[in-house]
Every structure is written in C-alpha cells, then in structure tokens.
Amino acid sequence: MKIKVNRKGNLERVPMSDTNILLLITIIVFFAMYLAAMIFIGRGFLRFQTFFNILNENAALIILSCGMSIVMITGGIDISVGKLTALVCMSAAVNLDYQGGNVMTAVLLSLGIGLAFGLVQGYLVAYLDIQPFIVTLAGMFFAKGMTTIVNSTQFNVQNEAFVALKNTRIYVPGTGYVNRLGNYVPAYIEIGVVVALAVVVILFILLRWTRIGRSFYAVGGNTQSANMLGINVKRTKFIAYLLCGFLAGIGGFVYFLHVGSGAPSHATGAEMNAIASSIIGGTMLSGGVGNIAGTFFGVLSLSTIKNIVALLGLDDAWWTNITVAAMICIFLVVQSLVLLRKNKNKA
Amino acid sequence: MTASTLKMKTLSIVRKQIFIPIAALLILVVFNLIADPSFFKITYSLSSDGSPILSGYLITILDNASELAILAIGMTLVTAASGGQDISVGAAIAISGSVVLRVLCGDNPRPEEMQASILTAFLISCLVSMLFGAFNGTLVAYFNIQPMIATLILYTAGRSIAAWINNNRLPIISDPSFGYFGTFFPGIPIPTPIFIAVLCMLIIALVLKFTTLGLYTQAVGINPNSAKLNGINPQLVKFITYVIMGLCVAVAGFIKVTRFSTINYSVVAADIEMDAILAVALGGNVLSGGRFNMAASILGAYVIQFLTTTLFKFNVSSAALPAYKAVVVIVLVVLSAPAVREKIGKLRKKITASRLGKEAV
C-alpha cells in the first residue's frame, strides 16, 4: 500500500484503486483455490501438466477475454466473439481443405474476418452511436448464420502442414513427472499458449503504459471528462472494438489450432465465458475498471473450478454449470460489497 | 390543410417512438404483398379430430410471437428501471417449464394421468419463476450489480437447474387437455397462445394506466437519485420489475411447455433472450433505461416473428436464418440511429436549399 504526505504534512495511506483491489481479490482466490485443490484432491493437481492443460484448453478463451476486457473497460460489450470464433474456425477449415489454402492463408483469413467484424461493429458503435449490445448481437447472429452458410457440417482438417502445427508440443524442461513405469513424462504446452501469453503481455503493457491504453480507461470512466481532456472518444471506442474483433480473429485461429476442425457448434457460449472471466478478473461492465492480468487469472480461476468439479466426480452434467454460476455469484457479491464499503468510506 | 402543416404532421409522426416498429412492419408487409400475396391468406379448415381451426402465415406469426410478446413486456420494464437487460429469460423458461412438468408428472416421466391440476402446476411455476426473478432483482437492486452480469448467473445455471428438477429426464404428458393451452381449445379456431398474449397485454395496459408502476420505473430509470429525493424507493422499484419479469417468464414457459406437452430443457427457448432484447430495441426504447413505450416493444416482438416467418417462407434454412435476420436488424437500427437521422435531415435540407437557390436564380 502506498503512503503519501498529505496537505497537513501528515503521512496518509493512499487507498488502492478499484482496479487494483479487484485484481488482488482475483489473484488471491485463484491461488487459494489451486492450493486447496493440491492439498485436498492431490492427484493430477500436483503435476505441472494439469496446469499446462488448463492453459492448452483455454488459450483461445484467454485471448477472447482480453479483447472483451478492453471493450468492457471502455464501457461497452461485445457478445459476438463466441460465434465469431466458430466462423473463423469454419472458414479456416474450408480454406485449408477445400480451397487448397495453406496455413499462411488460413491465418490471414482468420485475422481478416476478425478485423472486418471489428471494423464494422466499431464503426456502428462509435460513430453512429448505436447501442453496443444490439450491434454485437446482430454481429453474433450474422456470424452464426454465416458459419452454416460457409459449411453446415463438422469436419476434421486433413491438411498436413496444419496437422503438424496442431500437434507441435513445446516441452517445458524440469516440469515433467515420472510415471508408474518409471519413465519420465515431460510436460508440454501448445503453440496457442505461447500466442495467448504474448497477447496478455502486449495488452498488459498497452493498457498500462501507452496513451491509447489510458484513453480506454478514461473513456470508460467518464465519457464527458475524457472528452474535455482532449481524448478522441469516438476513435478510442472504435479502436477498442477493432482490437476486440482482431483478437477474436487470433483467438479463433488458436481455437482452431487446438481442436483442428470446423463446426457450427464450436465455441458455443464462449462470449459468456469471456464475460464471466473478465468479471472474475475484476473488470466492471460499467467501464473504467479492469486489468488484463486480472482477466488472465479470471480465465484460470474459471477453468480451475471446472476441473475441480470434474475431479470430485460431480460431473452429473449439471454440476459444472451450477458451480460456475455460484462462483460468479460469489465474486459479484464480494466485488459489490468491497466497492460499496469503499465508497461509503469515501462519503 | 397547407403543405407546411402537413409536413409538420408527418414529421411529428416520424419522430414518434412507435413509428420505428410500425415502419418496419409496413416494409415487411409491402415486401410480402409484392413477393407473394398468398402470404396473407387465412384458411378455415377442420383438424384431424374435427374441430375447426384457422391456419395461414398470419395466424402462425400471431401464434408464435406470443411468448416473445409476453417476454417483451417484462423486458421493457426491466430495461426501463435498471438500464440493463435480463439475459436469463431463456434459461428461466426452461426452469418454469420443468417445474410445470415436475408437478404434473411427479416422479414418473410417463404418467397415465396428471398428478395435480394444471392450475396448481401453473401457479407453482409462477411462484418459482418469481423467486428466480427476485434473485436477479436482489443482485441488481440491492447489490448494485449490472443487470446483464447479474443475470449471467442464472443464464449459466438455469438449464442445468431445469435438468436437475426432472432428474435429467424428459417427461411427456399424454393427457390432451394439457395441450389445449399451447395449441387449440376444441371448438375455438384461434390458437390459445394468442388469447394468453392478449390477456397479458390487457393486464399490463391496465396496470400501467391505473397504477404508478410506469411512472416510477421511468423515474428510477432516468435518475435513481432524484427519484429517491422524490420519495420513490429505487431499489424496490427495480426489484419489483424483476419479479414481474419472472411472472412473464412463467407465462411464456407455460405456453412453451404446453405446445409440445414436453420440454427439452437444453434447447427450449434458445436465444429467446436475444430476441426479447431486440424487441425492446426495435420498439425504439433506449437500452440504457429511462422512458419506455410498451406498445412499441410488443409491436417489436411481432415484427421479429413476422421477419422470421417471412424468411422461413422463402426457404431460408433455420441454421442460416440468423445471418439474414442480422442484416435486417442492422439496417433497421442504422436507419433509426439518431446520428444517421440527423445526417439524412441535413442532406434533405441541403437538397431543398439548393433547389430553392436554383429557383431564385
């Protein structure tokens, strides 16, 4: 906690910002949960591979959630990212297998689709001042319909270069374990994880130390005062949606790299998972508050609790959803109580 | 009447909120008239068990839009009071439908006869739905959580809870009298859901006319602090709108479950929350709360169903349907966006000005 000298010359504690308080809660909860799982469940949770698998499975979600957080920090929302991921997967799959494309064209196509969605949605929200929920809802419908128009059935991609890339494993030295037969099993991560971590680091720096990053917070916190500070509010919002669409393009390809197939049912509900992760990570839908590091831990917390529920043998189909919902509920209530109490102190 | 007053009159109609859904409806009607006038044909025939029924695309639209229209009522109130939307209605419909079946079937998924009267089942499901509405309402009103996020909880858990209520089974009720509510009462040629929807609209119209609900919700939505200074309890008003939403969900869920006498909780009313929010937006209501126009919202619901049925008629597959719907929605919202309207207005002025200028020369 920072200390500063106030006007009277006395030392005074500087209250933490909302962003930092919520970030702190998230990180503590994640570590507490993982530690509890290690102690009480043991088994897989003691291995690095379990943790890496959480990353492997959620690399795409991390990227999507980062985009979502940025949009949420500016006070908007983008519910099209889940279906956009499905569209990217399907388009890339069709490009690779039916149109004779290679990995490079598939990547470019994915990014292009993401950028196109971001461009249109951003323009509609920022410059035509249409409510973001409605614009991205239409985007979601459009992506959903387009996916089946591109191809209506699920199929696995056969393209050799792509399959080789999909199966590339990056072994992390020193994290493996010795199995019952006495063989050393090294732990690995997939390429998508590297991409996701790079995205997290870049966006963290962008949001914390660059002009545009700080503008996102200013616009989300108070549009009018941001305007008075000389920030181009419309352009800032536009860039946020553009970035979110672009990240959905990247996330879509990473998802594709993980599953290796195209299907209309891919990434169902990913937008809600992304929103939930952002909230758990301390981003507030009202704007101006949030942190990429928090979002990263939000995704980890969400998937850890899912893993715990599955390992406890409660996978009676409905338990996962109910637990996740309960977790979001607890987080929201805690956040709201913390902020309420803080604001009461201020007043 | 001079030209200028006529112009003023058309302008005032265009500026009215309800103009947007009416215009959208008119466009769809004209489109269908040109494409295929038989769209509007209503035929009178006898069903397999000899009772008279009316059929035709218009009846289908009125029938299928019932749930959406009822949900639009609750969604409008929720939007106006709390400045956010309830995205849990689809999941909540799954819950309320499951409750109806659970009460009627008991433990046996294929009962010979119903274990309770339909009214009891309906009332219990109303109670359960209102409890879930109260849960959402508590989070929104008393914990000050943004509505979309607060209802995300029920959205995530709702269908799982529905599965749990019926032990993951899909009960079916064989008694035909249960199906009357979702299809036709024998002897009455109009589908029952239409009557239920009209009844709900009448009730909400009376409530808005004779109580202060409408005034209070708008006051709270526009500025909760000044509403508080005027002696309104903003938290209570928000809470009540969510409970009303729960009631609407129960009625919609009842219609859904009686249509097929069973429920598939994982797909029933999928994405209906999106359509309900769309109905509110198409009605020209601001999604950030405040003033609302109930009639426009309900009309918006019928516009959406009209669009869906029109697309189905043109053999658009149900999976590809959302893409076309999205295009229409975007065109509608772009045209009704204030920024675009302003620009069009300026353009028109410029044109008339240049024309006048030419005449002067």
XYZ file of C-alpha atoms in Angstrom, chain A residues 79 82-83 133 137 140 144 267-276 321-322 324-326 328, chain B residues 75 85-95 132 135-136 139 147-162 265-266 268-274 277:
65
model
C -21.188 -10.595 -27.465
C -18.055 -16.695 -29.461
C -19.873 -17.169 -32.744
C -25.337 -4.744 -27.231
C -25.971 -9.097 -31.061
C -23.403 -12.667 -33.336
C -23.851 -17.776 -36.502
C -17.045 -22.187 -29.036
C -20.713 -22.170 -28.004
C -21.130 -19.810 -25.095
C -17.540 -18.580 -25.367
C -18.749 -14.969 -25.219
C -20.397 -15.612 -21.871
C -17.293 -17.406 -20.599
C -15.211 -14.450 -21.742
C -17.522 -12.023 -19.966
C -17.524 -14.193 -16.850
C -22.643 -25.036 -14.763
C -24.206 -24.648 -11.346
C -19.549 -21.862 -12.215
C -22.709 -19.824 -11.722
C -22.301 -19.983 -7.953
C -19.658 -15.861 -10.499
C -38.015 -6.917 -20.612
C -31.313 -6.424 -19.716
C -32.222 -9.778 -18.278
C -30.344 -12.371 -20.340
C -31.551 -15.290 -18.240
C -35.105 -15.499 -19.613
C -34.402 -18.451 -21.929
C -32.889 -20.469 -19.090
C -35.649 -19.339 -16.733
C -38.265 -20.572 -19.225
C -36.561 -23.968 -19.122
C -36.870 -23.907 -15.331
C -35.714 -16.581 -9.519
C -32.917 -13.463 -7.024
C -31.942 -11.466 -10.111
C -28.484 -8.794 -7.129
C -28.166 -6.426 -14.811
C -26.533 -8.285 -17.678
C -23.841 -9.600 -15.381
C -26.194 -10.428 -12.541
C -28.488 -12.398 -14.820
C -25.469 -14.130 -16.347
C -25.524 -16.307 -13.216
C -28.980 -17.702 -13.914
C -28.151 -17.828 -17.624
C -25.250 -20.159 -16.828
C -27.028 -22.292 -14.256
C -30.647 -22.181 -15.445
C -30.715 -25.059 -17.912
C -28.713 -27.215 -15.527
C -31.206 -26.477 -12.755
C -34.013 -27.398 -15.153
C -34.522 -28.022 -21.442
C -31.236 -27.748 -23.330
C -36.173 -24.812 -25.344
C -36.397 -21.066 -25.932
C -32.748 -20.945 -27.020
C -31.643 -17.377 -27.750
C -35.122 -16.056 -26.923
C -33.498 -13.525 -24.557
C -31.723 -12.011 -27.527
C -33.991 -7.558 -26.072
